Coordinates of C-alpha atoms and ligand atoms in Angstrom, one line a residue:
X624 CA 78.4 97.0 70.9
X625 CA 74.8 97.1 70.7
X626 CA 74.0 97.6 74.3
X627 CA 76.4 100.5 74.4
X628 CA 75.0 102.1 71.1
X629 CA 71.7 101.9 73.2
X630 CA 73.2 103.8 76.2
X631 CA 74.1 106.2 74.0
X632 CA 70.8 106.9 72.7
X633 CA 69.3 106.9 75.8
X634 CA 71.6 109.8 77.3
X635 CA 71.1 111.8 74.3
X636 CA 67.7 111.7 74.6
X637 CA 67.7 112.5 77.9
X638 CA 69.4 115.7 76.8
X639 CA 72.7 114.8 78.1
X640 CA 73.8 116.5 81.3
X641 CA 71.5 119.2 80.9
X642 CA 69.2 116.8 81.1
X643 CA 70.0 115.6 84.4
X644 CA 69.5 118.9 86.5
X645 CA 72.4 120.6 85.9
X646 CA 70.9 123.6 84.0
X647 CA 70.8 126.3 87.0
X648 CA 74.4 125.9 87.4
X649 CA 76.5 128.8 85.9
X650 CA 79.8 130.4 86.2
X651 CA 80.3 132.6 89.0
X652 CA 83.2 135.7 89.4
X653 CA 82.4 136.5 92.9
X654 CA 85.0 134.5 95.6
X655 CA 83.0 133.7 98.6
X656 CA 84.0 135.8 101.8
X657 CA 84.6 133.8 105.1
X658 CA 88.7 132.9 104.8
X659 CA 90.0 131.7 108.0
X660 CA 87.2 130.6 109.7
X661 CA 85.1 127.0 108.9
X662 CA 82.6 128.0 105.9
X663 CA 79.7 126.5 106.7
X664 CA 77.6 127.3 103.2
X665 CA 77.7 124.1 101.3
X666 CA 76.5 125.8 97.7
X667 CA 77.1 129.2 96.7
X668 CA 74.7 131.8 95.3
X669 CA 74.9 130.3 92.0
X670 CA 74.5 126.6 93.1
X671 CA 77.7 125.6 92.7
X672 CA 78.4 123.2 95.4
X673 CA 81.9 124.2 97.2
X674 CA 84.3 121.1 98.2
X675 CA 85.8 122.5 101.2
X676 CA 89.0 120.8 103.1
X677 CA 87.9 118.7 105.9
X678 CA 90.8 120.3 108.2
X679 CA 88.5 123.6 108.6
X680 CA 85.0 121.1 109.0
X681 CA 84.2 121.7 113.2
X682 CA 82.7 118.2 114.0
X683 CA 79.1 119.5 112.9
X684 CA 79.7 121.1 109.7
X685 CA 76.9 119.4 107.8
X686 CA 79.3 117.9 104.6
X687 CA 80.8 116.3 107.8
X688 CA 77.8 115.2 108.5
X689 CA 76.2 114.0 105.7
X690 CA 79.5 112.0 104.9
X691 CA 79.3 109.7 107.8
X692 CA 75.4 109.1 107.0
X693 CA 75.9 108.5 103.3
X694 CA 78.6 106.4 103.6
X695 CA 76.7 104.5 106.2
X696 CA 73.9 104.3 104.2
X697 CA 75.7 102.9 101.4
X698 CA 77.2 100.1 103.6
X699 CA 73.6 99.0 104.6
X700 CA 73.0 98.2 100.6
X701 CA 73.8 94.7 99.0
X702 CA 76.7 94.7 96.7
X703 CA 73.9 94.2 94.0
X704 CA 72.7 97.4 94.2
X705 CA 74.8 99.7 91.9
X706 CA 74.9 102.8 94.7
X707 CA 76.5 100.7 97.3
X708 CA 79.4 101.2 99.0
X709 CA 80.6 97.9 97.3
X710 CA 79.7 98.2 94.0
X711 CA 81.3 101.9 93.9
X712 CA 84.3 100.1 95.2
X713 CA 83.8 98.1 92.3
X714 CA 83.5 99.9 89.7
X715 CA 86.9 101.5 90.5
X716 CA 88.8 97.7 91.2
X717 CA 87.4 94.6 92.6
X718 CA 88.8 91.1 92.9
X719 CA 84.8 89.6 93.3
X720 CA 83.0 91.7 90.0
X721 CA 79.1 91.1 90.9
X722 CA 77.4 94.3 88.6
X723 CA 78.8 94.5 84.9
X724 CA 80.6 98.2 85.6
X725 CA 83.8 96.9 87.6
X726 CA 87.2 97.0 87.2
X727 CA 87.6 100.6 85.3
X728 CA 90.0 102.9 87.3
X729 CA 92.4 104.2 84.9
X730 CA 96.2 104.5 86.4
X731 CA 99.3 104.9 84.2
X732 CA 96.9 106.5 81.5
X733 CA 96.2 109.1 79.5
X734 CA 92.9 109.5 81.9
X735 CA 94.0 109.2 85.5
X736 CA 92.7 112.8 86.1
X737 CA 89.4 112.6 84.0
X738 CA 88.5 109.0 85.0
X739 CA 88.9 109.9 88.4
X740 CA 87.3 113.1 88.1
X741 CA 84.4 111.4 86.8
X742 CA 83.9 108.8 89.6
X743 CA 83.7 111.3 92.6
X744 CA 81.1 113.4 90.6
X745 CA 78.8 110.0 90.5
X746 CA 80.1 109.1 94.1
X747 CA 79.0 112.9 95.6
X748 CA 76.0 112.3 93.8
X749 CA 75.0 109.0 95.3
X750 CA 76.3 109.8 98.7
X751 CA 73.9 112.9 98.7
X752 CA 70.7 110.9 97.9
X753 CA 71.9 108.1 100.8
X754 CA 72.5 110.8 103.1
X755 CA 69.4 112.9 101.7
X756 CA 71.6 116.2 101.9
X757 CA 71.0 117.6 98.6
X758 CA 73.6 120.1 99.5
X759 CA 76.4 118.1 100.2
X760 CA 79.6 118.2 98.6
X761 CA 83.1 116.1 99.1
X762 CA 85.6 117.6 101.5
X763 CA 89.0 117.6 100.2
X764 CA 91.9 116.1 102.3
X765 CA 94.0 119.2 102.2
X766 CA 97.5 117.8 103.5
X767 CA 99.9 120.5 102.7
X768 CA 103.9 119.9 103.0
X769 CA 104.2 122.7 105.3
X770 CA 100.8 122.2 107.5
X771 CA 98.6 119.5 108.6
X772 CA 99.4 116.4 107.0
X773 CA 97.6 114.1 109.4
X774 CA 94.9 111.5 108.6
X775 CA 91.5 113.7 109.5
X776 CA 90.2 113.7 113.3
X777 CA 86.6 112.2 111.9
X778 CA 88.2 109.4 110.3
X779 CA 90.1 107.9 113.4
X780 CA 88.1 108.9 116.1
X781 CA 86.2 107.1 117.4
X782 CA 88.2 104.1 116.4
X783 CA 85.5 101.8 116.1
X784 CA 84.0 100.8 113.0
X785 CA 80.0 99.9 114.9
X786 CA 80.6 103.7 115.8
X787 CA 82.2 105.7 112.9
X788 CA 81.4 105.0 109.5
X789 CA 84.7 106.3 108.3
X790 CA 87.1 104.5 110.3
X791 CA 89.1 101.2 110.0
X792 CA 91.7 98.9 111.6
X793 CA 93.3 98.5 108.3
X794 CA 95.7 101.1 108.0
X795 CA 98.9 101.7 109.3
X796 CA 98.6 102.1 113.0
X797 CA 101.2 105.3 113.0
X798 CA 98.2 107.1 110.8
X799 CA 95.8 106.0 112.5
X800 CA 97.4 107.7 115.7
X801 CA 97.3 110.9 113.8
X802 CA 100.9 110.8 113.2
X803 CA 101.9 113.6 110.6
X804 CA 102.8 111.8 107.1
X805 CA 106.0 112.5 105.7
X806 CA 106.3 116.5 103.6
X807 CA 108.0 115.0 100.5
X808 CA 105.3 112.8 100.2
X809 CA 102.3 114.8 100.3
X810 CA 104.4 117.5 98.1
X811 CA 103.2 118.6 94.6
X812 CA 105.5 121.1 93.8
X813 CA 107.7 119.0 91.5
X814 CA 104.7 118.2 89.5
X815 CA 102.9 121.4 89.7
X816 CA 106.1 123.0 87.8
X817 CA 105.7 120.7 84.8
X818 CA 104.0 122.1 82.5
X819 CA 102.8 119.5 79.8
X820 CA 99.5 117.8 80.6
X821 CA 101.2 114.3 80.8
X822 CA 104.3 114.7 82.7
X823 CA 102.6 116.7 85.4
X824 CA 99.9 114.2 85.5
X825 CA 102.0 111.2 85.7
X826 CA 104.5 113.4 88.3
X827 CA 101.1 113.8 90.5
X828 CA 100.5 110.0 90.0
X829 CA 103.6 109.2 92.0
X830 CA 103.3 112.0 94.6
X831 CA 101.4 113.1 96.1
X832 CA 98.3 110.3 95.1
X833 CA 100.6 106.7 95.3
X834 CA 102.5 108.0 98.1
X835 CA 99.2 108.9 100.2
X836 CA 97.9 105.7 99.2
X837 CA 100.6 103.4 100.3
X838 CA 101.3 105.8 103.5
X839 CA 97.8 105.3 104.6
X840 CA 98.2 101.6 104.1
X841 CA 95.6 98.8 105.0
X842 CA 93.2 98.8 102.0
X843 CA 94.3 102.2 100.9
X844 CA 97.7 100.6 100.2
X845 CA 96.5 98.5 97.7
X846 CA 94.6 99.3 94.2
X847 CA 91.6 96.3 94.5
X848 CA 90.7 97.5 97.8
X849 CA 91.4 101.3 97.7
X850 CA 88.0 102.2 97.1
X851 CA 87.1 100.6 100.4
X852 CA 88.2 103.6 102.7
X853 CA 86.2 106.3 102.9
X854 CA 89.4 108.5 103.2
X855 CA 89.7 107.1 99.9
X856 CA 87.1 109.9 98.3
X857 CA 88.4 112.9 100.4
X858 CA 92.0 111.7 98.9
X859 CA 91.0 111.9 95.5
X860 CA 88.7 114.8 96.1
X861 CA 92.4 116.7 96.8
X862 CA 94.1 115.5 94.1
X863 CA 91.5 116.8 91.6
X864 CA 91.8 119.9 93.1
X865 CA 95.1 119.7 92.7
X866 CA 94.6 119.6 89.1
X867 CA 92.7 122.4 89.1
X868 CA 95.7 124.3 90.8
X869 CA 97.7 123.2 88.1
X870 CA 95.6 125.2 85.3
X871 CA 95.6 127.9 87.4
X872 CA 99.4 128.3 87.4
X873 CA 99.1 129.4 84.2
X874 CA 102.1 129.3 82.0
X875 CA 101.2 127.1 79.4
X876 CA 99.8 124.3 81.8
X877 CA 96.3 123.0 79.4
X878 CA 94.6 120.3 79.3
X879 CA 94.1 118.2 76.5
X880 CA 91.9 119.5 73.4
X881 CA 92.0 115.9 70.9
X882 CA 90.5 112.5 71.0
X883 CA 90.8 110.2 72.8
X884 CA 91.2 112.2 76.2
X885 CA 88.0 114.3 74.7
X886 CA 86.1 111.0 73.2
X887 CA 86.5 107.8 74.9
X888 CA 83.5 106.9 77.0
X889 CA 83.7 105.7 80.5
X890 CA 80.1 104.3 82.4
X891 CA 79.5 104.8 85.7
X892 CA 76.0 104.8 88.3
X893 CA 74.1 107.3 89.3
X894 CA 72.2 107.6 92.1
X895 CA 69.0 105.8 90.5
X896 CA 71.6 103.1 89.7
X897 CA 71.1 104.4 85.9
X898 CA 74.0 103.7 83.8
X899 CA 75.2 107.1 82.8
X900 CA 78.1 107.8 80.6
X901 CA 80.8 110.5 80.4
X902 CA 83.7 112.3 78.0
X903 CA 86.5 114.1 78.8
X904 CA 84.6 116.4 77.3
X905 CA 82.2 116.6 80.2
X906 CA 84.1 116.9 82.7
X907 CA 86.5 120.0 81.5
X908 CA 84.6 123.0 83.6
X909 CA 84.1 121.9 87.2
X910 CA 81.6 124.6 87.7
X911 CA 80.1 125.1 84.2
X912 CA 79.5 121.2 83.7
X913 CA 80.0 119.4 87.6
X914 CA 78.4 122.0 89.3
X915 CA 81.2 122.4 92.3
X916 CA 84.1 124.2 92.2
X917 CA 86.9 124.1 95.6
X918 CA 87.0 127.0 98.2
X919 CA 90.2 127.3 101.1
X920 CA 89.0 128.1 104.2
X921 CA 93.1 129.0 104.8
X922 CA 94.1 132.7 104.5
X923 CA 97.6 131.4 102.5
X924 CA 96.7 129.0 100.4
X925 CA 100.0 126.7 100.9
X926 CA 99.6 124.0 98.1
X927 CA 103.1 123.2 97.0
X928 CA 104.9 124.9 99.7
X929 CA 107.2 127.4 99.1
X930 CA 109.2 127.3 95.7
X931 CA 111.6 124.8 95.9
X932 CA 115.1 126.6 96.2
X933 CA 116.3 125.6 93.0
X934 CA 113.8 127.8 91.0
X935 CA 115.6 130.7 90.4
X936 CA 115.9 133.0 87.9
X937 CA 118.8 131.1 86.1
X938 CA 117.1 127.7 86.4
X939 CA 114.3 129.1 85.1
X940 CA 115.9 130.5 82.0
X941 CA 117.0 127.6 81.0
X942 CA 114.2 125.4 82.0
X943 CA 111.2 127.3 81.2
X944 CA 111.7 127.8 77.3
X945 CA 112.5 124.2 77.0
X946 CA 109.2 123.1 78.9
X947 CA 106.8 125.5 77.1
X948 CA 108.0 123.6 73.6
X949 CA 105.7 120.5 72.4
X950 CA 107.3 117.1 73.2
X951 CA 108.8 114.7 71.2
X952 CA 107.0 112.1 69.2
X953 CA 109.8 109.6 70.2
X954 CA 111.9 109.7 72.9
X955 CA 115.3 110.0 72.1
X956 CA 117.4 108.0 74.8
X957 CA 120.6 109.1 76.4
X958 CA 120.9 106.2 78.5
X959 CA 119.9 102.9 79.0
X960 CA 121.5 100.8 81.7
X961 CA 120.6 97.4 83.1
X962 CA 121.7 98.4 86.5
X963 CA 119.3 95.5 89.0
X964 CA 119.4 97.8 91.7
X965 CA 118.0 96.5 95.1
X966 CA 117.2 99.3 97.8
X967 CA 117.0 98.9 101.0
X968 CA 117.3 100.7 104.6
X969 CA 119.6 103.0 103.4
X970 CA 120.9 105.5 101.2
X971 CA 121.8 104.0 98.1
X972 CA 123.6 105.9 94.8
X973 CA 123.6 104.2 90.7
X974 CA 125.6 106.1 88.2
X975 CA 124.2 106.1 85.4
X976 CA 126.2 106.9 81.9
X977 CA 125.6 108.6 79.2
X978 CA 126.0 108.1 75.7
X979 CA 128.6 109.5 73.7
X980 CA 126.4 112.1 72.0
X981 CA 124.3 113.3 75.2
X982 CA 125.7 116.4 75.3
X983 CA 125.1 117.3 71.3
X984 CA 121.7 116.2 72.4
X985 CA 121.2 118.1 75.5
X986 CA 122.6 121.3 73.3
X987 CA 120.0 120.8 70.9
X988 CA 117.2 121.0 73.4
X989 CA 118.1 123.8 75.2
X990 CA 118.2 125.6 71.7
X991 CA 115.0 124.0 70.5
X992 CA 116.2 122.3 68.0
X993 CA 114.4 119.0 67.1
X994 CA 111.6 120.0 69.8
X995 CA 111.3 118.2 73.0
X996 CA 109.9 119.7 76.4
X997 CA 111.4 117.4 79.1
X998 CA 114.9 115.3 79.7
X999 CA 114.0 112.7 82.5
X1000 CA 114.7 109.3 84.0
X1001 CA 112.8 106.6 83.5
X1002 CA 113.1 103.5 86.2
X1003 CA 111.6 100.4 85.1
X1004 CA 111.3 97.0 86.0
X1005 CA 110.2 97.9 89.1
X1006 CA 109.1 95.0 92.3
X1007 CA 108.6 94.9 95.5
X1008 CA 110.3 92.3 97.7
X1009 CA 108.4 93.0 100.2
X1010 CA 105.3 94.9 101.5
X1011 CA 106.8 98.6 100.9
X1012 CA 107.4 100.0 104.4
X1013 CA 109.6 103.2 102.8
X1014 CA 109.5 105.2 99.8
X1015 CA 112.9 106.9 98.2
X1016 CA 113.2 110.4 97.6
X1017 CA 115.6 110.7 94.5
X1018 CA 118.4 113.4 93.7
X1019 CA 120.3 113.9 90.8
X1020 CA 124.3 114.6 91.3
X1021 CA 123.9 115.3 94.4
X1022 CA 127.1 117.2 95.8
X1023 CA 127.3 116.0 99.3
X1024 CA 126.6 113.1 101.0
X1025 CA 123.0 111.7 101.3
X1026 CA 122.5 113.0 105.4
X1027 CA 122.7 116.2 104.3
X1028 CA 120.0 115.9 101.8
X1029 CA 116.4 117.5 102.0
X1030 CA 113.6 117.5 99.6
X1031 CA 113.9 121.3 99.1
X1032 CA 117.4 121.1 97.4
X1033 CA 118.2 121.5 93.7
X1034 CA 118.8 118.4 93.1
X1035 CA 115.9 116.3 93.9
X1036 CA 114.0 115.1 91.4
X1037 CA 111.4 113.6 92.7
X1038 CA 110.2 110.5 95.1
X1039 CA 109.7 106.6 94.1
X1040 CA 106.2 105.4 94.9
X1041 CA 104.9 101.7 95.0
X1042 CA 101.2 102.1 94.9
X1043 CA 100.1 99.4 92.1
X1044 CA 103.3 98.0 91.8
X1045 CA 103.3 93.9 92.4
X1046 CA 104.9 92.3 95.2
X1047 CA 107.4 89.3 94.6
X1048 CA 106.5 86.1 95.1
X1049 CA 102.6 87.5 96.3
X1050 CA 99.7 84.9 95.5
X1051 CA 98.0 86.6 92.5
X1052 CA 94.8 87.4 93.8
X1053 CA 93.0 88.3 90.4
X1054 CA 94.2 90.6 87.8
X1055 CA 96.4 93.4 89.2
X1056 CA 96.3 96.7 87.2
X1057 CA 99.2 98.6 86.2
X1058 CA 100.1 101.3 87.4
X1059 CA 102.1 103.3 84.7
X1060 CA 103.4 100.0 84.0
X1061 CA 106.0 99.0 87.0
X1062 CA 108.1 102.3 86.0
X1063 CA 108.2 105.4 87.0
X1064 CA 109.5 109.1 85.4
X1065 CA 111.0 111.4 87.2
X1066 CA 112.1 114.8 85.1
X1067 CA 115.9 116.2 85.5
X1068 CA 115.0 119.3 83.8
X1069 CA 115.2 121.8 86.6
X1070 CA 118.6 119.4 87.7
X1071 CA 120.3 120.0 84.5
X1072 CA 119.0 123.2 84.1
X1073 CA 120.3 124.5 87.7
X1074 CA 123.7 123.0 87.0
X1075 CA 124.0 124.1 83.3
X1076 CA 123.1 128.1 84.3
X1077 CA 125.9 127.3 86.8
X1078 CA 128.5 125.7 84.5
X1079 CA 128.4 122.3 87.0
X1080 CA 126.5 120.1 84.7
X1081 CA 128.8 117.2 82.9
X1082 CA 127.8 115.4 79.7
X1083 CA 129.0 111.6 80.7
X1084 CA 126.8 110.7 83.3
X1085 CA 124.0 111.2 85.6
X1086 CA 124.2 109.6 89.7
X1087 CA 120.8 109.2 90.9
X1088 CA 121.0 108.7 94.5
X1089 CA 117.7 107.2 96.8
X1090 CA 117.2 107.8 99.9
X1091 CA 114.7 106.0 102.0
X1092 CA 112.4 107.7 104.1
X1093 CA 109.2 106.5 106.6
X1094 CA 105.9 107.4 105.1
X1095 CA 105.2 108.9 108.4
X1096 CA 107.2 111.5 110.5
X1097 CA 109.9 110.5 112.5
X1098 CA 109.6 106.9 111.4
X1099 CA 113.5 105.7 110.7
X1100 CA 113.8 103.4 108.0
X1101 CA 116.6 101.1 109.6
X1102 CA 113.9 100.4 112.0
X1103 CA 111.2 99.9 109.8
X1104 CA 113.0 97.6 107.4
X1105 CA 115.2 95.0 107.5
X1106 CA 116.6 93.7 104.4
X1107 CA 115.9 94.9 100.9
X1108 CA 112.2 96.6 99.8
X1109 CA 112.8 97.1 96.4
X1110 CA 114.5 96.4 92.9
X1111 CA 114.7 98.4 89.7
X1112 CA 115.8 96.3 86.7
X1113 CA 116.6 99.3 84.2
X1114 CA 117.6 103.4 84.3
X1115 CA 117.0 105.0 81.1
X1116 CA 117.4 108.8 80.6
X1117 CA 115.9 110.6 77.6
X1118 CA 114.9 113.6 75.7
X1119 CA 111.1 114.1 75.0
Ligands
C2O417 CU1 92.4 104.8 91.2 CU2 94.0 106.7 93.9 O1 93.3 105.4 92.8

């Protein structure tokens, strides 16, 4: 308590982040010119270093540049040393804690964006000093659904860790061949349409960030050793952008205004090794507070893909009114079944029923009676019975049979991720952390809200149906797996 009271002080009277050189940044209106070709500006005219996507970075672009000597750099350092490449590992998970900030990455909270957020401001500043760049700024790994989705040129070739800084045998050998990953995986566009804070943040969680994580494998795959890739960075780098993309969809979509997202304080390093310390609160304006803000180099900025096909006007009647409302304080369940589900190779269908007053319920909602934003399925219980080799994409009463399926159709609701979640039977190499707690949400809104505007919807049950697919393309899970990868103890559906 004391110590931290003393931290405290310390920043205050240092000014906070004003004090730390961040006082010539300011807003700016004016859009930097330069679309379509590889921007090679790293700050703009009002010092606001730009985070560009690493797919339009020639080999020489200097953020290219200064990545591979900072990250270097930092590998030289002992693990003692708080700006490291270990110790930043560290901070976010670490089975071997050696420096007292360890062990802080937040998943399946309230602060996945902000925590993370946080950590790559800290990281871009300590890689800039390593690399002595003062101009730097993290790329973004733009994978896109409908473009490139491969793991970056610079961070496969070479393939040799004595000559590239940013490569290693870890990973899965597919993406390290620079096979495309799989579009439903990388997609946002089911989380981008949700419009409270939390469910689009824990929506994100799941996919695109686990999926990437797990696709990418090797030390990517797993939380302790995430931090190890330097992919890792460019990763995160995209799904805090993605964030950003979010707010500016307008429609509602805010972030939160009321302790504890605005209060709680997380400690990081900076590049002295200081102990600095951080609010949501500090981290809200990218530009006005962080000092960077996230420029396309691509003339159509394709971040979610195109609309998904089942949001049309109808859907959207329904849907939208209901999603613009504040939650529940309680979830109010329509189902709860203890279905022990294991999935495997191939496609795999639970019903799921309802409760006798489901449809009163469902009624009610659509009204706005009683409140509530969002009717979703919860899975929980969730293992591994093996190292995940697939993920599941998951519809809702899906009309035809499970070939015929793609990602783009009305009734997908989602895919499964396994980032963070524990493997059976696995020697327990320290404390694992919990990733939204071995369950995962997937919203049926836009579902029941396409079959309700078109009179298909029934009141007695909901068939989720899970297909498996390879985290790269072309990969076919009946080759990739044998036997069963998953189980899910318990499907809920409820009303928040
Ligand atoms: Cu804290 Cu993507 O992991």
């Amino acid at each position: 308590m004391a110590s931290i009271d003393r931290r405290k002080f310390l920043l205050t009277a240092a000014g906070g982040l004003g004090g730390l050189g961040l006082a010539s940044c300011v807003d700016t209106a004016a859009p930097l010119t330069g679309i379509g070709a590889e921007i090679l500006a790293e700050v703009d005219a009002n010092g606001i270093h730009l985070r560009q996507n690493i797919y339009c970075m020639k080999d020489t672009h200097p953020d290219l540049v200064a990545y591979r000597k900072g990250v270097a750099v930092m590998k030289t350092r002992p693990a003692s040393d708080p700006t490291s490449w270990e110790a930043q590992r560290a901070i976010h998970w670490t089975t071997a804690p050696i420096l007292p900030i360890v062990n802080e990455c937040q998943h399946g909270t309230l602060f996945f964006f902000s925590w993370h957020r946080m950590y790559l401001y800290w990281f871009e500043r300590i890689v800039r000093a390593a690399a002595g760049a003062p101009s730097f700024a993290l790329p973004y790994w733009g994978y896109t659904p409908t473009g490139q989705r491969d793991l970056p040129a610079p961070f496969r070739i070479p393939a040799d860790p004595a000559l590239n800084p940013l490569y290693t045998a870890s990973r899965n050998a597919a993406v390290n061949a620079g096979t495309p990953l799989t579009a439903s995986a990388v997609d946002p566009a089911a989380a981008l349409a949700l419009i409270p804070f939390t469910n689009f943040q824990s929506s994100l969680e799941g996919t695109p960030h686990g999926q990437v994580h797990v696709a990418v494998g090797g030390w990517m795959g797993s939380v302790p050793t995430a931090a190890l890739d330097p992919i890792f960075y460019l990763h995160h780098a995209q799904i805090d952008r993605l964030w950003e993309v979010w707010l500016a969809m307008g429609g509602g979509r805010a972030n939160p205004t009321t302790p504890p997202w605005t209060t709680d304080i997380f400690e990081f390093y900076d590049e002295n090794g200081n102990v600095v310390q951080m609010t949501g609160a500090d981290i809200v304006s990218t530009v006005r507070q962080l000092c960077y803000r996230y420029i396309s180099c691509s003339p159509v900025a394709v971040d979610a893909a195109e609309p998904v096909d089942a949001v049309d006007a109808q859907t959207a009647a329904i849907a939208e009114p209901i999603s613009r409302r504040p939650g529940r304080v309680a979830a109010e369940p329509l189902a709860d079944a203890q279905v022990g589900v294991r999935l495997g190779a191939l496609p795999l269908s639970v019903r799921v029923p309802l409760s006798r007053g489901a449809g009163v319920a469902l009624r009610d909602l659509e009204a706005g009676r009683g409140g509530g934003n969002d009717v979703f399925a919860r899975l929980d219980g969730l293992v591994l019975l093996q190292e995940p080799r697939v993920f599941y994409e998951v519809y809702a009463n899906l009309p035809h049979a499970p070939e015929q399926a793609t990602y783009r159709s009305p009734f997908y609701v989602g895919s499964l991720d396994f980032f963070g979640v524990p493997v059976q039977g696995a020697g327990h190499a320290g404390h694992v952390p919990d990733h939204a707690g071995h369950g995962r949400r997937l919203s049926l809104l836009r579902v029941y809200a396409y079959l309700r505007s078109r009179g298909l919807w029934r009141d007695g049950d909901v068939t989720l149906t899970f297909i498996p697919r390879g985290y790269t393309e072309g990969a076919e899970p009946t080759r990739l797996l044998s036997g069963d990868q998953a189980y899910i103890g318990r499907i809920a559906v409820a009303i928040q």
